[in-house]
Backbone as ProteinMPNN parsed JSONL, in Angstrom:
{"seq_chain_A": "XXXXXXXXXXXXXXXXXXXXXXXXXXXXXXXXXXXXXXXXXXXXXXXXXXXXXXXXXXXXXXXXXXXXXXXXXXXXXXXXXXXXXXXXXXXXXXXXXXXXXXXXXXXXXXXXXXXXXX", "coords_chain_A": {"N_chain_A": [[-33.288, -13.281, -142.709], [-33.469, -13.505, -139.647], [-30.508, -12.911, -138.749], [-30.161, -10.24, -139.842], [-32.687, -9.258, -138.073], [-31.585, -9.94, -135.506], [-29.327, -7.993, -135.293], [-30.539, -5.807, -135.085], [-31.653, -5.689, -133.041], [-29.654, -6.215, -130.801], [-28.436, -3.415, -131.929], [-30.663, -1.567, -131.312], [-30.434, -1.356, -128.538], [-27.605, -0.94, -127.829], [-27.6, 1.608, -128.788], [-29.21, 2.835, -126.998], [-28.195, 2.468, -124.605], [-26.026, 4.271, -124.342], [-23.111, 6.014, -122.976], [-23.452, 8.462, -119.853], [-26.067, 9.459, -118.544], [-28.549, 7.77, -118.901], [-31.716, 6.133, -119.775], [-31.755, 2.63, -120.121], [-33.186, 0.534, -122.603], [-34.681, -1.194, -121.337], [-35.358, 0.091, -119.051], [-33.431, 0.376, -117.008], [-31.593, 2.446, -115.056], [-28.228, 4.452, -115.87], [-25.305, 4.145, -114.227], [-23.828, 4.157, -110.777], [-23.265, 1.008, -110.511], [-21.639, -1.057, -108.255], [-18.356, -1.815, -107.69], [-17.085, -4.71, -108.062], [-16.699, -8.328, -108.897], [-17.774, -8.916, -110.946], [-18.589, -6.483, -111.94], [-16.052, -5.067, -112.487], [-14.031, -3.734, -115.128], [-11.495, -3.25, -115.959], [-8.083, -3.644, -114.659], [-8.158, -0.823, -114.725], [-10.141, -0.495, -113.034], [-9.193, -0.034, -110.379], [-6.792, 1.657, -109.787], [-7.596, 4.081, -111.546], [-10.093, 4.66, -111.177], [-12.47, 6.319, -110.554], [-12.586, 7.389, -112.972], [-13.346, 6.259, -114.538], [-15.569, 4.41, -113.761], [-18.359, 4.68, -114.321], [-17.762, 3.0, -117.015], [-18.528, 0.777, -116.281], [-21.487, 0.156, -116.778], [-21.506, -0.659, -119.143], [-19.391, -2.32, -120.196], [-18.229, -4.522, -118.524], [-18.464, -7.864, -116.995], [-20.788, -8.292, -115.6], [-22.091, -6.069, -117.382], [-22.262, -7.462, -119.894], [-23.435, -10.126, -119.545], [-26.267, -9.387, -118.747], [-26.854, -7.763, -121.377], [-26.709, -10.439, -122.566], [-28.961, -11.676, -121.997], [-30.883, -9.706, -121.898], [-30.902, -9.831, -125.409], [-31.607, -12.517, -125.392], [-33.948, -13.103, -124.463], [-35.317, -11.768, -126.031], [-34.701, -12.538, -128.649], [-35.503, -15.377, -128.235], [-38.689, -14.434, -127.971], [-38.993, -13.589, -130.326], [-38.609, -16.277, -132.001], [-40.782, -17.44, -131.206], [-42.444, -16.852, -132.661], [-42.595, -17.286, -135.123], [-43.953, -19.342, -137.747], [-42.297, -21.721, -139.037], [-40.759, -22.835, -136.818], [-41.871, -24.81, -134.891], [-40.846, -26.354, -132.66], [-40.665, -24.522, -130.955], [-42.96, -23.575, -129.402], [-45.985, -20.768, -129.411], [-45.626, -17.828, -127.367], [-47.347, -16.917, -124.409], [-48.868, -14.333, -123.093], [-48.69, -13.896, -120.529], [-46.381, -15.354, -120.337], [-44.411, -13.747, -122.219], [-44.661, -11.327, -120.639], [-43.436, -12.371, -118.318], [-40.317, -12.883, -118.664], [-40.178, -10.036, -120.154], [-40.248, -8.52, -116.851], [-37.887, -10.172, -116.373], [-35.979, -9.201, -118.064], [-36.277, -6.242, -117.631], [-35.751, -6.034, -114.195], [-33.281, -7.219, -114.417], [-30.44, -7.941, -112.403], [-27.164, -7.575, -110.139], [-27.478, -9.818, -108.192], [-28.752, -11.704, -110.098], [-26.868, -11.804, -111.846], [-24.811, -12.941, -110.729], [-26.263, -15.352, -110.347], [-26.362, -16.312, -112.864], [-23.283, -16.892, -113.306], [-23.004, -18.789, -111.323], [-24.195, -20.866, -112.593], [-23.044, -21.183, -114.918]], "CA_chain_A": [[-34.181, -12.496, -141.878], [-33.088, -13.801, -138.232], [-29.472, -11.873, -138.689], [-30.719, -8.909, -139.569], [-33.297, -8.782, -136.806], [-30.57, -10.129, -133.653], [-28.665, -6.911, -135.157], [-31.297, -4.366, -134.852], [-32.081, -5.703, -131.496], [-28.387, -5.255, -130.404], [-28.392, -2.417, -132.104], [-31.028, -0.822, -129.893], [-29.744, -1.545, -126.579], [-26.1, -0.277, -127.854], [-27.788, 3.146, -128.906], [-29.88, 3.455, -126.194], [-27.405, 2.385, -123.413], [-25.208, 5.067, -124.086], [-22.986, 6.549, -121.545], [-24.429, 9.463, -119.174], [-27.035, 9.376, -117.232], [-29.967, 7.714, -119.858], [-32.411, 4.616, -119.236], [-31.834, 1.477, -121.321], [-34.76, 0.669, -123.397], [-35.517, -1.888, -120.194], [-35.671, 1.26, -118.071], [-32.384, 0.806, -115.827], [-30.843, 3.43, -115.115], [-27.094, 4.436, -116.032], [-24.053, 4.687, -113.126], [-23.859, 3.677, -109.83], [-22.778, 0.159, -110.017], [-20.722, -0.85, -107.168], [-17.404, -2.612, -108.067], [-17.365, -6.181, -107.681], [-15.623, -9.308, -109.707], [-18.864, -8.594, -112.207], [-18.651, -5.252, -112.456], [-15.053, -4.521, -113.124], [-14.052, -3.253, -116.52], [-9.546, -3.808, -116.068], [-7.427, -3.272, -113.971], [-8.088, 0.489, -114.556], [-11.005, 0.038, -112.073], [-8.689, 0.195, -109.444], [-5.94, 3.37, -109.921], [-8.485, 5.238, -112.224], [-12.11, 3.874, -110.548], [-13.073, 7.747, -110.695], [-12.564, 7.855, -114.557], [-14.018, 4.346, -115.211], [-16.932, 3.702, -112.988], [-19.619, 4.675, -115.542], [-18.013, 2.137, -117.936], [-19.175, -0.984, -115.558], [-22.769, -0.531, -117.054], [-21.012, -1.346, -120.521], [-18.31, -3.164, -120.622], [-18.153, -5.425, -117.312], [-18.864, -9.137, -117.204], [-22.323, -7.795, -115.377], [-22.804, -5.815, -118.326], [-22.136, -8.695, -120.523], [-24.424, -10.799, -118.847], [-27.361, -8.502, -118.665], [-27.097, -7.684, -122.337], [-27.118, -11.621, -123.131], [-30.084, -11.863, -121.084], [-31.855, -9.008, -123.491], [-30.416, -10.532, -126.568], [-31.73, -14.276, -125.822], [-34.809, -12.998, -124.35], [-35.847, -10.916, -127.179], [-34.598, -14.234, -129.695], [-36.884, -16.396, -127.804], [-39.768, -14.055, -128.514], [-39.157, -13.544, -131.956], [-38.472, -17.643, -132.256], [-41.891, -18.295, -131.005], [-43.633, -16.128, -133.279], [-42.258, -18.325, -136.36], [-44.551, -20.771, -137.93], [-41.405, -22.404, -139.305], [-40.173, -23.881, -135.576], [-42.638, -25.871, -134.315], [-40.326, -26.829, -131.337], [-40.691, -22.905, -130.084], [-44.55, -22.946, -129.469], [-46.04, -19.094, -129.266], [-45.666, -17.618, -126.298], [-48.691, -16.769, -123.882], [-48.808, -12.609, -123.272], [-48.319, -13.912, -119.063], [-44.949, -15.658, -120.694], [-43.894, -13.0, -122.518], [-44.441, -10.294, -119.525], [-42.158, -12.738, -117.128], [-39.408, -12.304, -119.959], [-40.053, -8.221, -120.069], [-39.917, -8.261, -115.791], [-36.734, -10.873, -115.972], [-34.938, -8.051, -118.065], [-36.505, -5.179, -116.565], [-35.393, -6.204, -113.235], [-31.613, -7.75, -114.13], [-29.848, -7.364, -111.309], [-26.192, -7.713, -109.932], [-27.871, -11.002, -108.035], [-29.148, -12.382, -111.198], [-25.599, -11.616, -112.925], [-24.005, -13.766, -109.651], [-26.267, -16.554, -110.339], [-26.266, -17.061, -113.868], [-22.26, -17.414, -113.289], [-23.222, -20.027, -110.732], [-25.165, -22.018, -113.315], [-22.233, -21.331, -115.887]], "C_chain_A": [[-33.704, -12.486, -140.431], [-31.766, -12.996, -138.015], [-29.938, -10.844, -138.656], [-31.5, -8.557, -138.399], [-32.695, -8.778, -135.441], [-29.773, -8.747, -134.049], [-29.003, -5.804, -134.843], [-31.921, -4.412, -133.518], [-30.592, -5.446, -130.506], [-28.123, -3.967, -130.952], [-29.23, -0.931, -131.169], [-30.776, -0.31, -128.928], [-28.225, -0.859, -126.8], [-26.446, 1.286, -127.81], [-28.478, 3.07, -127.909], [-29.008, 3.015, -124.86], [-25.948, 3.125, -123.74], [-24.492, 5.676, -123.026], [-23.41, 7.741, -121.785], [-25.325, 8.517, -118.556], [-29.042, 9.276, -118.176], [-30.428, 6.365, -119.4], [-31.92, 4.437, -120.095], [-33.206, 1.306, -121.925], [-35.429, 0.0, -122.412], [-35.326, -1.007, -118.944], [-34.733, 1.263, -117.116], [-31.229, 1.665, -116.16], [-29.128, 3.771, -114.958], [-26.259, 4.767, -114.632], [-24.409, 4.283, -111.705], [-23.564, 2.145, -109.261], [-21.588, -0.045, -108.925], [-19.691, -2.048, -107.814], [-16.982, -3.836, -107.378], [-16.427, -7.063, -109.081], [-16.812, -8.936, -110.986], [-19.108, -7.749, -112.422], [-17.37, -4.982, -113.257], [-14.885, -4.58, -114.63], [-12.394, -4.224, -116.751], [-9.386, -3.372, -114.565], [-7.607, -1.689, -113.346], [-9.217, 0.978, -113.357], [-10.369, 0.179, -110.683], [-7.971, 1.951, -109.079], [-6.89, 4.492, -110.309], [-9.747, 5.125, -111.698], [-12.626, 5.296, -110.659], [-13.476, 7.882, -112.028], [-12.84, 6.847, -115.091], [-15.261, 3.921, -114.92], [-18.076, 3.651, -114.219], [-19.078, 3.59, -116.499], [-18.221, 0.898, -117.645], [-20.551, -1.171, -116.405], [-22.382, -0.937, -118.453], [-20.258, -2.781, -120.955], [-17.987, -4.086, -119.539], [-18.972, -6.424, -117.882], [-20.645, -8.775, -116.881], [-23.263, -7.772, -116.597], [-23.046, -6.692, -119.82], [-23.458, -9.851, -120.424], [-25.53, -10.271, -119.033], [-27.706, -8.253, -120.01], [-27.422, -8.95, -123.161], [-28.553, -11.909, -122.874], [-31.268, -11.217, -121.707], [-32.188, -9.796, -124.515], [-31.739, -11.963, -127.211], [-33.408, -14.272, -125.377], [-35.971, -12.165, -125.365], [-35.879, -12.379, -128.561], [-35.952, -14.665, -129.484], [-37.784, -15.807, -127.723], [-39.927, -14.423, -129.553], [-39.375, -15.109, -132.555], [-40.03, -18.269, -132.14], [-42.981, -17.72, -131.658], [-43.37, -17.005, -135.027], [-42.812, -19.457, -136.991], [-43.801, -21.876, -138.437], [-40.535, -23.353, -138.161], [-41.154, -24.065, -135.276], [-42.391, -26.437, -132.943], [-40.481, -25.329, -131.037], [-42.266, -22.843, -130.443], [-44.623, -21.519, -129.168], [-45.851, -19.019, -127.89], [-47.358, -16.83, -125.685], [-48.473, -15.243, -123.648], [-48.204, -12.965, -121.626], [-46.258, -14.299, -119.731], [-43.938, -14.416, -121.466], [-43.518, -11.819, -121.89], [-43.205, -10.928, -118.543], [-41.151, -12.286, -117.948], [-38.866, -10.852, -119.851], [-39.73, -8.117, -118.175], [-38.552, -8.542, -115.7], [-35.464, -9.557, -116.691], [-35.287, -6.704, -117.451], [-35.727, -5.217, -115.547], [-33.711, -6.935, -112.747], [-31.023, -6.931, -112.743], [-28.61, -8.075, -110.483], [-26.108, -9.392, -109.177], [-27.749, -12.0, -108.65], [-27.716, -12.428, -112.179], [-24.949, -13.122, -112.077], [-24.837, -15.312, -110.041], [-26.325, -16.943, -111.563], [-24.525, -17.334, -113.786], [-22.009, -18.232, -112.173], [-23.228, -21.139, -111.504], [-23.765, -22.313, -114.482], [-21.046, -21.681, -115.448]], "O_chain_A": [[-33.525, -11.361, -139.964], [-31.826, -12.294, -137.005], [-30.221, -10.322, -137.577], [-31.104, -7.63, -137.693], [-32.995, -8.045, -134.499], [-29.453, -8.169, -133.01], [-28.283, -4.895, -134.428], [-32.54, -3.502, -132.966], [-30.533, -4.585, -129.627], [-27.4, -3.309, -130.204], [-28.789, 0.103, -130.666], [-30.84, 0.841, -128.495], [-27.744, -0.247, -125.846], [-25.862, 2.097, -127.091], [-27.993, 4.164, -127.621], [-29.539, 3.531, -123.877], [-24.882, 2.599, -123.421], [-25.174, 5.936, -122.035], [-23.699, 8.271, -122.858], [-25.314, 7.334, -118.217], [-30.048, 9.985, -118.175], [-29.717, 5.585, -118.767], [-31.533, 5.266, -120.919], [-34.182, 1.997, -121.634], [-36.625, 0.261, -122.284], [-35.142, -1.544, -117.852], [-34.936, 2.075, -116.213], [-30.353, 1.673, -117.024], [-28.639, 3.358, -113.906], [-26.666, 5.725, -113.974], [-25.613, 4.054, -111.594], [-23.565, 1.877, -108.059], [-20.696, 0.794, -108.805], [-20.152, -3.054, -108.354], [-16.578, -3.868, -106.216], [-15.729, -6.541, -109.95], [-16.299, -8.667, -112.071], [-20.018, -7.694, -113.249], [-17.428, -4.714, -114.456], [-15.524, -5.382, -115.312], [-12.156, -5.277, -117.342], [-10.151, -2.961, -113.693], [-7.391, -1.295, -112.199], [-9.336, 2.096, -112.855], [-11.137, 0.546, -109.794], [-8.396, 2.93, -108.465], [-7.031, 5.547, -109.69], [-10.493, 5.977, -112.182], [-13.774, 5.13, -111.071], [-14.551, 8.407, -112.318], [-12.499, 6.599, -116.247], [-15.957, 3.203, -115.638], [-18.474, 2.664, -114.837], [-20.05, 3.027, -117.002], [-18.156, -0.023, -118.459], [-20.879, -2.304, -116.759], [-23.19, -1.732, -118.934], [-20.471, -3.766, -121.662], [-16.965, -4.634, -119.952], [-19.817, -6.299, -118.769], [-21.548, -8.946, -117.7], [-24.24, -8.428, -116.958], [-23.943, -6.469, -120.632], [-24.219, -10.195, -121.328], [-26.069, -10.988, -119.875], [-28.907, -8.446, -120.2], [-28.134, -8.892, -124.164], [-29.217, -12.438, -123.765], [-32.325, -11.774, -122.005], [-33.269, -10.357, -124.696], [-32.315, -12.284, -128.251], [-34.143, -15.175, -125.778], [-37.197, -12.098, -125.277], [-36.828, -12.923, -129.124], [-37.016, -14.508, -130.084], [-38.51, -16.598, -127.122], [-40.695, -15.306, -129.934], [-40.186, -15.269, -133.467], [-40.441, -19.258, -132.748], [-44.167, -17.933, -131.403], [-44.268, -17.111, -135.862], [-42.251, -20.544, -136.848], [-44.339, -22.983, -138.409], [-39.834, -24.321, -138.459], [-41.729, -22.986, -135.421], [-43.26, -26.882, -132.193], [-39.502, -25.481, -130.307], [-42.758, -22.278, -131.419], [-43.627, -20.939, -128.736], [-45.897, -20.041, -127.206], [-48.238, -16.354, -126.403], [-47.5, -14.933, -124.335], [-47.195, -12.315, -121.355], [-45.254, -13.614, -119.534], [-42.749, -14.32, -121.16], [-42.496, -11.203, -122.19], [-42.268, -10.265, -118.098], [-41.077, -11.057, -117.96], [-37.723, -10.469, -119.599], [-38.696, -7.461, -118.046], [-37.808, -7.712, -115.179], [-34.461, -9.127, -116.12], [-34.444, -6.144, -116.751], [-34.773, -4.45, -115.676], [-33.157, -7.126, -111.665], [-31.151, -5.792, -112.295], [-28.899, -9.2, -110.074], [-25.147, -10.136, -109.371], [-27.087, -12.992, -108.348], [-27.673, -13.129, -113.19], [-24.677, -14.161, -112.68], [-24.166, -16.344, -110.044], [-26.356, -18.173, -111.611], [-24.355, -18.364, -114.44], [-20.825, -18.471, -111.934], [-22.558, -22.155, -111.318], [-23.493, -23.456, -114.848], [-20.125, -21.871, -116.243]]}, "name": "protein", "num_of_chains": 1, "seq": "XXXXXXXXXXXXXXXXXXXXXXXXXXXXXXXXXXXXXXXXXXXXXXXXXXXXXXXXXXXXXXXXXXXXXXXXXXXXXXXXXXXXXXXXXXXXXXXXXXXXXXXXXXXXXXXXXXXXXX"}
């Protein structure tokens, strides 16, 4: 059961963070990252940066980051709805909204300090 469901939750976020100019399912909006050590994609963001930029919200460490951040925050819902863990009590509806703001609100900051912590 737990496979299947981490796939259809990456699965989501892959189809709905398509490139163009579409929200993610956590409502941020595609293009405009500014190129940084956590944005870049390759090398190609340099020579080509015209014909690359849009693929920072994908494929950059950022976007890496930001999608773990979904991923583990979506888990740790689902984990605490399980009467089978016992160590993952339920979550409270206030706990579960911080969660929905913390990805809502990812942000190039929040990318910088979880590769503090890591």
């Amino acid at each position: 059961m737990l496979p299947t469901l981490g796939r259809k939750i990456i699965g989501t976020c892959v189809q709905s963070c398509a490139l163009g100019k579409q929200r993610h399912s956590h409502g941020r909006l595609l293009s405009g990252l500014p190129l940084t050590e956590l944005t870049a994609v390759t090398s190609i963001d340099g020579r080509y940066a015209r014909h690359s930029r849009d693929l920072r919200e994908v494929f950059s460490e950022y976007a890496l980051i930001r999608n773990r951040v979904i991923v583990e925050s979506s888990w740790l819902k689902l984990l605490s709805t399980l009467p089978e863990l016992p160590e993952v009590p339920n979550m409270s509806g206030d706990a579960e909204k911080f969660l929905d703001d913390v990805v809502a609100g990812f942000s190039l900051d929040d990318a910088k300090r979880v590769k503090e912590i890591e």
